[in-house]
Amino acid sequence: MASYAAFLLLCMAFMSFTIEAMNVSYDGRAITFNGKRKILFSGSIHYPRSTAEMWPSLIKKAKEGGLDVIETYVFWNSHEPHYRQYDFTGNLDLVRFIKTVQNEGLKAMLRIGPYVCAEWNYGGFPVWLHNIPGIEFRTNNAQFEHEMKNFTTLIVDMMNHEKLFASQGGPIILAQIENEYGNIMSSYGDDGKKYVDWCANLAQSYQVGIPWVMCQQDDAPDPMLNSCNGFYCDQFYPNSQNKPKMWTENWTGWFKNWGGQIPHRTAEDVAFAVARFFQYGGTYQNYYMYHGGTNFGRTSGGPYITTSYDYDAPLDEYGNLNQPKWGHLKKLHEVLKSIEDVLVNGHRRDVEYGNMVTATIYSHGGKSACFLGNANNSYDASINFQNNQYNVPAWSVSILPDCSNEAYSTAKVNVQTSVMVMKENEAADNDDESYNLKWQWRHEPFEQMKNGKILGNVALSAPQLLDQKVVTNGTTDYLWYITSVNVDDNIWTKKDVQLRINTNGHILHAFVNGKHAGSQYAKNGQYQFSFETNVTLKAGTNEISLLSATVGLPNYGAYFDNVEVGVGGPIHLVTHDESGDEVVKNITNNVWNYKIGLHGENAKHYEMKMSNYEKNSLGWLKTGLPTDRIFTWYKTKFNSPVGNDPVAVDLSGLGKGQAWVNGNNIGRYWPTYLADDNGCSSTCDFRGAYTSSKCATGCGKPTQQWYHIPRSFLNDEEENELVLFEEMGGHPFNIKFATVTIGNICANAYEGNTLELSCHENQVISEFKFVSFGQPQGQCGSFTKSKCEAPNTLQHLKKKCLGKSKCSVHVSEKNLGATGCKVEQNRLAVEAICTIPVNYYAKKK
Ligand SMILES: *[C@@H]1O[C@H](CO)[C@@H](O)[C@H](O)[C@H]1NC(C)=O
Ligand SMILES: *[C@@H]1O[C@H](CO)[C@@H](O)[C@H](O)[C@H]1NC(C)=O
Ligand SMILES: *[C@@H]1O[C@H](CO)[C@@H](O)[C@H](O)[C@H]1NC(C)=O
Ligand SMILES: *[C@@H]1O[C@H](CO)[C@@H](O)[C@H](O)[C@H]1NC(C)=O
Ligand SMILES: *[C@@H]1O[C@H](CO)[C@@H](O)[C@H](O)[C@H]1NC(C)=O
Ligand SMILES: *[C@@H]1O[C@H](CO)[C@@H](O)[C@H](O)[C@H]1NC(C)=O
Ligand SMILES: CC(=O)N[C@H]1CO[C@H](CO)[C@@H](O)[C@@H]1O
């Protein structure tokens, strides 16, 4: 066996090094590989939103889910954080990512942009780009085009050099230039059109031998392909009969904002949208996102995009299967692939039944395949099609691969639902000491002037308020604006003085003479707000220090790049004279001193210093731990949770700030930002057009309580360091570490299907909470039995499944016993518990 395995390995290695150029092209029906039309299922996985260590498993699961193509954007601001200084290391190793895709036998679509939107900071543009004199983004502007060309060329050359284009035998079959420009082009007038043509020419000039795509660009010049992005794309048609119908972004869910609820798009509705797209001639479709992942560090866009970018995608933030979505789509892919030949080559004919019910027949070479679609959101249709009677539920598509037997209905989910749970750190259970985390802390100083000087490096001084981007180049969230004000008149030294500041956001902390005078943040996705607080001034020189913090720069819309952030002004000190009239001191155009970043960022307080953790207490205090105090650094050590399951940390109790594990920035946290109380409902009807607020959950709860710590950030079974910068005030006493695993699984399978139950591989099915074969009612967690059911189903399932990590049961009366229900189709509903056997890790050691 060993030699056989070695032989296989050799073959695989050989295969991945065989360079076989592929001619990827397209015609009016599909993308073609060496002239052969293909149906392609694609899914977005953005490499910086996971880790290089996670990529192989994510891509494997995507392949198992039936994908052919992995799509990613290229993130310019991460690769070129400073002008002409590049980073392609760690999870920015684009070549390694594409090669991982290749090693799993999949294809890639490379959306270079370099504008990416993607809820990514500043849409993927480096902030320094904004500061190039005379530049205007995404239009006919020489400076912009020069820089865009420089970066785009770098990426194309890199792919070329590694022979990663399909024309060179590599996996990249499609590339994209620009991104959704059609949505905003009209704002740029004639220059917009000139820019689109320039983009198309640039892409063509690379001669990479694969097709280029411009998504959401109705006028994409030939031979650029135009494609559709949206929740539904069945009504989209390309701008030429010689181009295929392509869907580059089918949103599988939606992202989260601080203060927003948790979006959820049902498996039934995503499947419906995809099946309908294929019913109406689509041949290429991409799930945006297939794995959403995490906005580590300061990569999330604005306004106020959260650190989690889970997206309710088929693979969850941690890389676990999001069931039933993953499995329901997998089955759809299998069915559509089984009729690929007829779909890409066949003649299509629609038969209308009224009420938005349509049958579609594809036929080719004596074979045919059919779709029965019902886009009515309430009416369950019963239709006679080719002399057979069919029920087509509201908002569903049934697929009949032979035009007579239903192999798949988007409305009938035959896949388990997995309820994920956060399991508290096992290491903690065994060792009470580490559970009581020991904290050290230190202050972040409130910057102020001493004798007209600021300690440390002042970036610049100017008699005006500057856009935060211009000063920081986006290298930090934080910028100090510091000035001094002389008052002699005694109306200013009385009680009644107010400081009024207009700011462009997102958060402002104000200090007068080194004392905190107040903090405020923009709410509801609005950037601008006015800040007002009472202050006490003294006769003579007063120091006013403002710390402005950004929470992700905007990433979407015409001219989004010019939206100002930071303290925009005006800034007034206001009091009243003897007669009660308002007196204003306008300090807007004072000389302002700018200091970039926090003291602790510049001193790298977050860098791991484990080796001398106990000794290295310089500046860190062990006693007098402050709570509810702004500008506090905290740090602690913790053990890695046992096993391989993904790890997350609960940061409730804290206010707002950033967190680092062993020096890796795991993102901004803001657990005190609660989601709106209204707009959630306990039931979710998949029928009817999806919007991002439909089926939302989490009302009144923190938008994000748990934060992902990738396993590769942790030291194996050793001590790790968590560092927090707490900006708003909070306490670290609720912080706990957990692993993410399956708790309960529920499944529903209709007669004729096979029910598959599956826990994580380190778990077993330990108990059944509910089993009924007949006409059970309700949903996962609240199933109820009806009058009729087969009597011995539970025993049957126990025998097949208990103590196993996975099992499957064919759902039929023959197998499970007669139900006695007088219905067309019985179903089996099951709820079971997955647990990790007590001695699982002990045995492994
Ligand atoms: C690639 O395929 C397309 C369409 O099948 C064809 O028109 C083109 O000539 C081919 N190119 C090469 C280099 O073979
Ligand atoms: C910001 O970027 C510009 C180039 O766009 C550069 O000239 C300037 O020195 C940078 N400023 C800082 C503080 O890095
Ligand atoms: C990008 O700009 C640098 C100089 O800043 C230059 O050395 C390099 O050749 C340029 N790359 C391309 C492809 O033009
Ligand atoms: C959906 O079906 C109902 C019931 O038959 C009908 O009244 C309604 O007009 C249909 N809606 C559409 C948009 O066709
Ligand atoms: C500011 O002071 C005024 C009286 O001078 C008082 O009415 C007001 O409530 C104070 N505002 C705050 C926020 O303390
Ligand atoms: C204060 O100065 C700023 C900048 O010149 C100006 O925009 C603002 O209107 C002034 N405020 C008042 C009350 O005049
Ligand atoms: C082109 C397109 O469909 N864009 C959509 C992007 O997402 C938002 C939110 O659903 C839609 O409103 C846009 O129409």
Tab-separated table of C-alpha atoms in Angstrom, residues 115 137-140 177-189 191-193 195-196 199 214-217 219:
chain	number	residue	atom	x	y	z
A	115	TYR	CA	-10.577	48.976	-7.408
A	137	PHE	CA	-9.422	58.240	-9.045
A	138	ARG	CA	-11.180	56.023	-11.600
A	139	THR	CA	-11.373	58.491	-14.435
A	140	ASN	CA	-9.418	59.762	-17.396
A	177	ILE	CA	-10.119	44.897	-14.924
A	178	GLU	CA	-11.939	47.663	-12.978
A	179	ASN	CA	-15.043	46.633	-11.023
A	180	GLU	CA	-18.709	47.638	-11.097
A	181	TYR	CA	-17.736	50.902	-12.805
A	182	GLY	CA	-20.984	50.914	-14.779
A	183	ASN	CA	-22.874	51.699	-11.549
A	184	ILE	CA	-21.149	55.080	-11.162
A	185	MET	CA	-19.771	55.937	-14.614
A	186	SER	CA	-22.350	58.618	-15.391
A	187	SER	CA	-20.971	60.766	-12.535
A	188	TYR	CA	-17.678	61.061	-14.429
A	189	GLY	CA	-19.154	62.350	-17.709
A	191	ASP	CA	-14.064	61.046	-18.979
A	192	GLY	CA	-15.768	57.963	-17.554
A	193	LYS	CA	-16.193	56.432	-20.972
A	195	TYR	CA	-11.410	55.637	-18.789
A	196	VAL	CA	-13.367	52.449	-19.534
A	199	CYS	CA	-8.964	50.023	-19.006
A	214	MET	CA	-15.729	43.970	-16.720
A	215	CYS	CA	-18.547	43.315	-14.295
A	216	GLN	CA	-21.584	45.622	-14.123
A	217	GLN	CA	-20.398	47.357	-17.293
A	219	ASP	CA	-20.960	48.998	-22.488
